[in-house]
XYZ file of N, CA and C in Angstrom:
519
model
N 27.294 9.154 16.239
C 28.672 9.337 16.023
C 29.082 9.610 14.725
N 29.729 10.761 14.498
C 30.183 11.323 13.249
C 31.708 10.842 13.250
N 32.213 10.116 12.001
C 33.483 9.834 11.535
C 33.708 10.567 10.374
N 34.764 11.404 10.656
C 35.571 12.006 9.518
C 36.546 11.452 8.801
N 36.502 11.378 7.467
C 37.772 10.465 6.847
C 38.462 11.577 6.206
N 39.735 12.013 6.811
C 40.458 12.996 5.996
C 41.845 12.141 5.618
N 42.260 12.066 4.484
C 43.294 11.497 4.022
C 44.297 12.693 3.412
N 45.634 12.128 3.350
C 46.618 12.881 2.502
C 47.131 12.159 1.512
N 47.399 12.559 0.292
C 47.902 11.834 -0.806
C 49.498 11.355 -0.522
N 49.961 10.306 -0.709
C 51.342 9.876 -0.470
C 52.227 10.655 -1.512
N 51.888 10.820 -2.748
C 52.692 11.519 -3.528
C 51.970 12.319 -4.438
N 51.660 13.658 -3.686
C 50.717 14.578 -4.345
C 51.549 15.335 -5.522
N 50.897 15.497 -6.446
C 51.173 16.432 -7.475
C 50.409 17.648 -7.822
N 50.975 18.874 -7.883
C 50.261 20.069 -8.024
C 49.611 20.159 -9.418
N 48.397 20.587 -9.758
C 47.757 20.791 -10.859
C 48.897 21.482 -11.772
N 49.613 22.431 -11.393
C 50.492 23.079 -12.217
C 51.557 22.045 -12.848
N 51.914 21.224 -11.767
C 53.178 20.243 -12.290
C 52.383 19.154 -13.412
N 51.231 18.865 -12.900
C 50.396 18.040 -14.230
C 50.366 18.555 -15.376
N 50.170 19.965 -15.530
C 50.042 20.594 -16.767
C 51.464 20.737 -17.489
N 52.326 21.061 -16.717
C 53.758 21.058 -17.104
C 54.170 20.018 -17.820
N 53.748 18.853 -17.639
C 54.084 17.594 -18.178
C 53.694 17.761 -19.840
N 52.838 18.581 -20.187
C 52.247 18.638 -21.536
C 52.950 19.967 -22.245
N 53.454 20.856 -21.554
C 53.687 21.910 -22.199
C 55.074 22.442 -21.855
N 56.070 22.801 -22.838
C 57.319 23.233 -22.552
C 57.740 24.484 -21.629
N 56.643 25.326 -22.038
C 57.023 26.885 -21.332
C 55.646 27.216 -20.778
N 55.731 27.151 -19.437
C 54.549 27.505 -18.312
C 54.894 28.440 -17.361
N 54.168 29.075 -16.933
C 54.463 29.706 -15.615
C 52.895 29.889 -14.943
N 52.922 30.575 -13.654
C 51.658 30.661 -13.078
C 51.937 31.986 -12.071
N 50.740 32.403 -11.765
C 50.648 33.607 -10.787
C 49.647 33.151 -9.645
N 49.832 33.512 -8.652
C 48.836 33.386 -7.524
C 47.970 34.659 -7.314
N 46.768 34.722 -7.602
C 46.176 35.716 -7.700
C 45.515 36.263 -6.184
N 45.241 35.197 -5.455
C 44.768 35.366 -4.036
C 45.719 34.664 -3.224
N 45.895 35.254 -1.968
C 46.690 34.737 -1.140
C 46.221 33.392 -0.370
N 44.828 33.209 -0.597
C 44.170 32.058 0.247
C 42.683 31.921 -0.591
N 42.078 30.886 0.017
C 40.739 30.618 -0.651
C 39.719 31.793 -0.374
N 39.847 32.282 0.808
C 38.996 33.239 1.168
C 39.139 34.557 0.311
N 40.179 34.833 -0.227
C 40.398 35.780 -1.157
C 39.896 37.158 -0.658
N 40.224 37.631 0.511
C 39.571 38.983 0.820
C 40.205 40.238 0.418
N 41.450 39.759 -0.494
C 42.401 40.963 -0.942
C 42.513 40.926 -2.454
N 42.606 41.936 -3.223
C 43.160 41.873 -4.476
C 44.307 42.402 -4.876
N 45.273 42.356 -3.654
C 46.692 42.711 -3.972
C 47.360 42.101 -4.758
N 47.031 40.741 -5.243
C 48.013 40.032 -5.948
C 47.343 39.904 -7.346
N 46.218 40.633 -7.612
C 45.413 40.619 -8.854
C 46.228 40.877 -10.078
N 47.082 41.985 -9.714
C 47.931 42.746 -11.029
C 48.923 41.530 -11.555
N 49.311 40.691 -10.612
C 50.516 39.742 -10.935
C 49.861 38.851 -12.038
N 48.719 38.367 -11.605
C 47.814 37.363 -12.262
C 47.467 38.081 -13.803
N 47.056 39.198 -13.660
C 46.694 39.869 -14.751
C 47.788 40.020 -15.967
N 48.982 40.450 -15.410
C 50.174 40.788 -16.215
C 50.694 39.193 -16.883
N 50.523 38.067 -16.176
C 50.831 36.756 -16.596
C 49.591 36.470 -17.564
N 48.559 36.593 -17.367
C 47.343 36.332 -18.501
C 47.756 37.266 -19.753
N 48.038 38.581 -19.629
C 48.310 39.269 -20.871
C 49.506 38.743 -21.850
N 50.428 38.141 -21.064
C 51.586 37.555 -21.941
C 51.307 35.961 -22.361
N 50.398 35.563 -21.916
C 50.180 34.151 -22.141
C 49.406 33.791 -23.679
N 49.759 32.904 -24.305
C 48.816 32.406 -25.248
C 47.665 31.479 -24.780
N 47.827 30.865 -23.855
C 46.508 30.187 -23.306
C 46.572 30.382 -21.819
N 45.432 30.420 -21.207
C 45.231 30.674 -19.641
C 44.423 29.781 -18.873
N 44.659 29.120 -18.091
C 43.970 28.047 -17.042
C 43.710 28.784 -15.865
N 42.530 28.981 -15.377
C 42.157 29.663 -14.192
C 41.694 28.361 -13.157
N 42.420 28.382 -12.144
C 41.906 27.290 -10.987
C 41.426 28.242 -9.769
N 40.230 27.921 -9.510
C 39.493 28.732 -8.351
C 38.682 27.651 -7.691
N 37.993 28.121 -6.608
C 36.906 27.386 -5.909
C 37.150 27.523 -4.409
N 37.048 25.997 -3.797
C 37.030 25.934 -2.422
C 38.075 24.984 -2.072
N 38.431 24.905 -0.699
C 39.246 23.974 -0.211
C 38.591 23.850 1.277
N 39.251 22.894 2.079
C 38.629 22.538 3.388
C 38.587 23.738 4.327
N 39.193 24.813 4.192
C 38.966 25.894 4.922
C 37.693 26.748 4.731
N 37.098 26.162 3.601
C 35.706 26.813 3.258
C 34.196 25.746 3.408
N 34.881 24.502 3.465
C 33.637 23.675 3.752
C 34.118 22.146 4.234
N 33.470 21.638 5.186
C 33.792 20.591 5.891
C 32.485 20.056 6.493
N 32.493 18.841 6.955
C 31.221 18.284 7.680
C 31.096 19.158 8.681
N 31.925 19.867 9.292
C 31.495 20.831 10.554
C 31.578 22.324 10.179
N 31.546 22.591 8.883
C 31.603 23.923 8.509
C 30.774 24.243 7.258
N 29.706 24.528 7.362
C 29.034 24.973 6.231
C 28.987 26.306 5.410
N 28.819 26.337 4.456
C 28.956 27.679 3.769
C 27.592 28.310 3.700
N 27.522 29.440 3.649
C 26.408 30.230 3.660
C 25.904 30.851 2.404
N 27.029 30.703 1.211
C 26.664 30.952 0.115
C 27.384 30.042 -0.919
N 26.689 30.089 -2.218
C 27.115 29.146 -3.334
C 28.209 29.757 -4.392
N 28.271 31.117 -3.960
C 29.277 32.012 -4.780
C 30.577 31.694 -4.338
N 31.642 31.795 -5.236
C 32.909 31.889 -5.013
C 33.322 32.736 -3.917
N 34.282 32.185 -3.037
C 34.573 33.068 -1.761
C 35.243 34.453 -2.276
N 34.915 35.319 -1.137
C 35.673 36.642 -1.283
C 35.759 37.236 -2.696
N 37.002 37.787 -3.315
C 36.961 38.221 -4.412
C 37.504 37.350 -5.809
N 37.220 36.052 -5.404
C 37.460 35.029 -6.539
C 36.875 35.507 -7.896
N 35.463 35.777 -7.730
C 34.751 36.119 -9.226
C 35.310 37.192 -9.808
N 35.728 38.214 -9.113
C 36.566 39.503 -9.652
C 37.704 39.182 -10.178
N 38.441 38.315 -9.616
C 39.685 37.997 -10.268
C 39.633 37.001 -11.544
N 38.470 36.012 -11.539
C 38.316 35.478 -12.657
C 38.079 36.167 -13.701
N 37.088 37.249 -13.373
C 36.715 38.047 -14.668
C 37.734 39.012 -15.092
N 38.478 39.320 -14.381
C 39.672 40.252 -14.612
C 40.834 39.717 -15.402
N 41.001 38.399 -15.152
C 42.039 37.505 -15.555
C 41.552 37.211 -17.211
N 40.182 36.784 -17.173
C 39.728 36.226 -18.379
C 39.555 37.536 -19.511
N 39.414 38.986 -18.853
C 39.455 40.068 -19.590
C 40.719 40.169 -20.176
N 41.741 39.915 -19.515
C 43.137 40.320 -19.913
C 43.645 39.331 -20.912
N 43.217 38.044 -21.055
C 43.706 37.137 -21.712
C 43.589 37.271 -23.264
N 44.343 36.770 -24.188
C 44.159 37.085 -25.726
C 43.166 36.253 -26.253
N 43.109 34.882 -25.641
C 42.069 34.266 -26.008
C 41.149 33.653 -24.673
N 39.918 33.132 -25.181
C 39.158 32.801 -23.911
C 39.828 31.498 -23.160
N 39.507 31.640 -21.728
C 40.293 30.997 -20.925
C 39.444 29.472 -20.530
N 40.045 28.696 -19.816
C 39.486 27.327 -19.280
C 39.676 27.724 -17.925
N 38.228 27.560 -17.049
C 38.167 27.832 -15.766
C 37.975 26.343 -15.163
N 38.714 26.106 -14.167
C 38.827 24.704 -13.416
C 38.480 25.120 -11.966
N 37.361 24.490 -11.543
C 36.771 24.642 -10.121
C 37.223 23.600 -9.341
N 37.650 23.862 -8.173
C 37.805 22.806 -7.385
C 36.809 22.900 -5.970
N 36.410 21.931 -5.446
C 35.620 21.810 -4.069
C 34.931 20.743 -4.091
N 34.158 20.270 -2.760
C 33.284 19.327 -2.469
C 31.808 19.702 -2.925
N 31.409 20.917 -2.814
C 30.038 21.130 -3.181
C 29.824 22.001 -4.331
N 28.362 22.375 -4.369
C 28.060 23.092 -5.720
C 28.525 24.460 -5.465
N 28.745 25.108 -6.714
C 29.097 26.569 -6.864
C 28.307 27.194 -7.789
N 28.041 28.539 -7.616
C 27.191 29.362 -8.378
C 28.179 30.094 -9.511
N 28.344 29.499 -10.719
C 29.362 30.065 -11.542
C 28.740 30.571 -12.735
N 27.406 31.201 -12.419
C 26.573 31.700 -13.624
C 27.400 32.883 -14.150
N 28.104 33.786 -13.406
C 28.806 34.906 -14.036
C 29.829 34.173 -15.134
N 30.571 33.303 -14.948
C 31.251 32.729 -15.836
C 30.594 32.133 -17.152
N 29.511 31.457 -16.773
C 28.967 30.678 -18.013
C 28.476 31.787 -18.900
N 28.069 33.033 -18.817
C 27.769 33.922 -19.506
C 28.793 34.838 -19.928
N 29.982 34.586 -19.736
C 31.192 35.382 -19.959
C 31.691 34.665 -21.254
N 31.660 35.558 -22.385
C 32.300 34.706 -23.698
C 33.886 34.652 -23.508
N 34.441 35.323 -22.659
C 35.902 35.059 -22.563
C 36.476 33.840 -21.709
N 35.371 33.001 -21.286
C 35.455 31.699 -20.487
C 34.817 30.724 -21.655
N 36.015 29.994 -22.012
C 35.757 29.051 -23.156
C 35.185 27.615 -22.457
N 35.487 27.379 -21.359
C 34.958 25.950 -20.939
C 35.275 26.204 -19.318
N 34.461 25.330 -18.539
C 34.569 25.377 -17.110
C 34.354 23.809 -16.620
N 35.491 23.465 -15.934
C 35.687 22.113 -15.306
C 35.712 22.017 -14.220
N 34.769 21.266 -13.310
C 34.769 20.930 -12.063
C 35.535 19.691 -11.816
N 36.518 19.866 -10.853
C 37.269 18.625 -10.579
C 37.395 18.220 -9.126
N 36.345 18.711 -8.274
C 36.063 18.336 -7.094
C 37.596 18.547 -6.103
N 37.841 17.725 -5.255
C 39.147 17.693 -4.713
C 39.789 16.549 -5.375
N 40.919 16.989 -6.266
C 41.319 15.925 -7.136
C 42.212 14.816 -6.737
N 42.756 14.959 -5.544
C 43.631 13.799 -5.069
C 44.996 13.600 -5.715
N 45.353 12.442 -5.370
C 46.863 12.102 -5.950
C 46.935 12.306 -7.477
N 46.184 11.669 -8.186
C 46.216 11.434 -9.570
C 45.297 12.547 -10.161
N 44.939 13.676 -9.631
C 43.979 14.608 -10.330
C 44.614 15.569 -11.153
N 46.110 15.847 -10.932
C 46.875 16.635 -11.844
C 46.794 15.904 -13.195
N 47.263 14.478 -13.229
C 47.523 13.974 -14.434
C 45.832 13.947 -15.235
N 45.031 13.449 -14.320
C 43.718 13.492 -14.963
C 43.295 14.937 -15.664
N 43.542 16.036 -14.930
C 43.019 17.204 -15.734
C 43.946 17.512 -16.864
N 45.166 17.350 -16.836
C 45.928 17.411 -17.994
C 45.609 16.507 -19.080
N 45.074 15.434 -19.039
C 44.736 14.378 -19.853
C 43.469 15.061 -20.460
N 42.566 15.449 -19.747
C 41.331 16.084 -20.325
C 41.627 17.292 -21.080
N 42.261 18.122 -20.570
C 42.595 19.410 -21.253
C 43.294 19.061 -22.609
N 44.117 18.187 -22.610
C 45.002 17.966 -23.866
C 44.616 16.929 -24.785
N 43.280 16.596 -24.443
C 42.484 15.766 -25.360
C 43.069 14.102 -25.244
N 43.578 13.723 -24.234
C 44.092 12.261 -24.129
C 42.788 11.550 -23.560
N 42.076 12.113 -22.939
C 40.971 11.538 -22.274
C 39.877 12.480 -22.368
N 38.677 11.730 -22.609
C 37.477 12.446 -22.898
C 36.445 11.799 -21.691
N 36.083 12.511 -20.937
C 35.103 12.102 -19.734
C 33.990 11.892 -20.138
N 33.511 12.616 -21.242
C 31.762 12.405 -21.626
C 32.128 11.001 -22.407
N 31.070 10.505 -22.762
C 30.965 9.232 -23.540
C 30.951 9.575 -25.191
N 31.494 10.506 -25.652
C 31.009 10.796 -26.930
C 32.466 10.417 -27.792
N 31.884 9.866 -28.900
C 32.992 9.389 -29.718
C 33.223 10.393 -31.068
N 34.131 10.938 -31.215
C 34.274 11.902 -32.275
C 34.982 11.315 -33.583
N 34.235 11.506 -34.817
C 34.719 11.291 -35.912
C 36.134 11.942 -36.259
N 36.383 13.013 -35.975
C 37.456 13.776 -36.322
C 38.018 14.358 -34.841
N 39.159 14.213 -34.581
C 39.907 14.686 -33.265
C 40.352 15.948 -33.792
N 40.320 17.146 -33.055
C 41.248 18.324 -33.305
C 42.188 18.383 -32.271
N 43.521 18.482 -32.809
C 44.733 18.472 -31.998
C 45.152 20.142 -31.938
N 45.397 20.475 -30.654
C 45.686 21.804 -30.482
C 47.154 21.634 -30.100
N 48.077 22.581 -30.669
C 49.331 22.706 -30.141
C 49.481 23.987 -29.373
N 49.676 23.586 -27.837
C 50.047 24.495 -27.046
C 51.523 25.074 -27.149
N 51.718 26.208 -27.414
C 53.263 26.781 -27.417
C 53.402 27.054 -26.032
N 52.805 27.754 -25.263
C 52.909 28.446 -24.067
C 51.429 28.510 -23.358
N 51.569 28.261 -22.071
C 50.156 28.138 -21.294
C 50.442 28.874 -19.969
N 49.722 29.460 -19.684
C 49.817 30.239 -18.081
C 48.594 29.822 -17.221
N 49.147 29.550 -16.079
C 48.028 28.916 -15.048
C 48.084 29.991 -14.080
N 46.663 30.425 -13.671
C 46.705 31.402 -12.803
C 45.954 30.495 -11.489
N 46.790 30.721 -10.262
C 46.213 29.811 -9.195
C 45.804 30.838 -8.284
N 44.602 30.603 -7.723
C 43.767 31.438 -7.095
C 44.168 31.414 -5.557
N 44.454 30.323 -5.275
C 44.953 30.078 -3.381
C 45.852 29.163 -3.465
N 46.385 29.343 -2.274
C 47.712 28.334 -1.794
C 47.206 27.055 -1.356
N 47.540 25.828 -1.680
C 47.063 24.731 -1.080
C 48.226 23.650 -1.553
N 48.315 22.835 -0.815
C 49.510 21.805 -0.951
C 49.050 21.043 -2.533
N 47.856 21.045 -2.697
C 47.600 20.225 -3.911
C 47.678 20.918 -5.361
N 47.795 22.290 -4.979
C 47.724 23.301 -6.215
C 49.059 23.898 -6.543
N 49.966 23.925 -5.853
C 51.282 24.489 -6.406
C 52.368 23.830 -5.946
């Protein structure tokens, strides 16, 4: 007998809301209409937002429409045109971007690892109720998930940040 445990957070906060707590001026664009990302019709909006931004965070990856106990993936690549969107947005950004990956399983993001326009890649799984706060604390240096102790901490002042959300999900917007 297989028992699936699926829960919903009592007080969900979007990743965007979590980041807005640290930055006065923020905005976002949805580059793909859903995680499957079969169309590039929304790419231009995400690219325009990225061009105007001082800093860009891209959220890509998977949700339960792509992977569950009863639905296995046939590829480790990002679904649909997500890779193309990530690369296009990174190319439009003034500075290297942060790529945040969601999902419960492995993803082949070797295309991003070799891209100098992508400064860092963070995998956050399915972030849950406190995930937005945790992500913001990591990005803005309040928490270091690695066990490293730095002699000198570098503080970065983010004046304006843009978030490119690749898919619609109750946990992301």
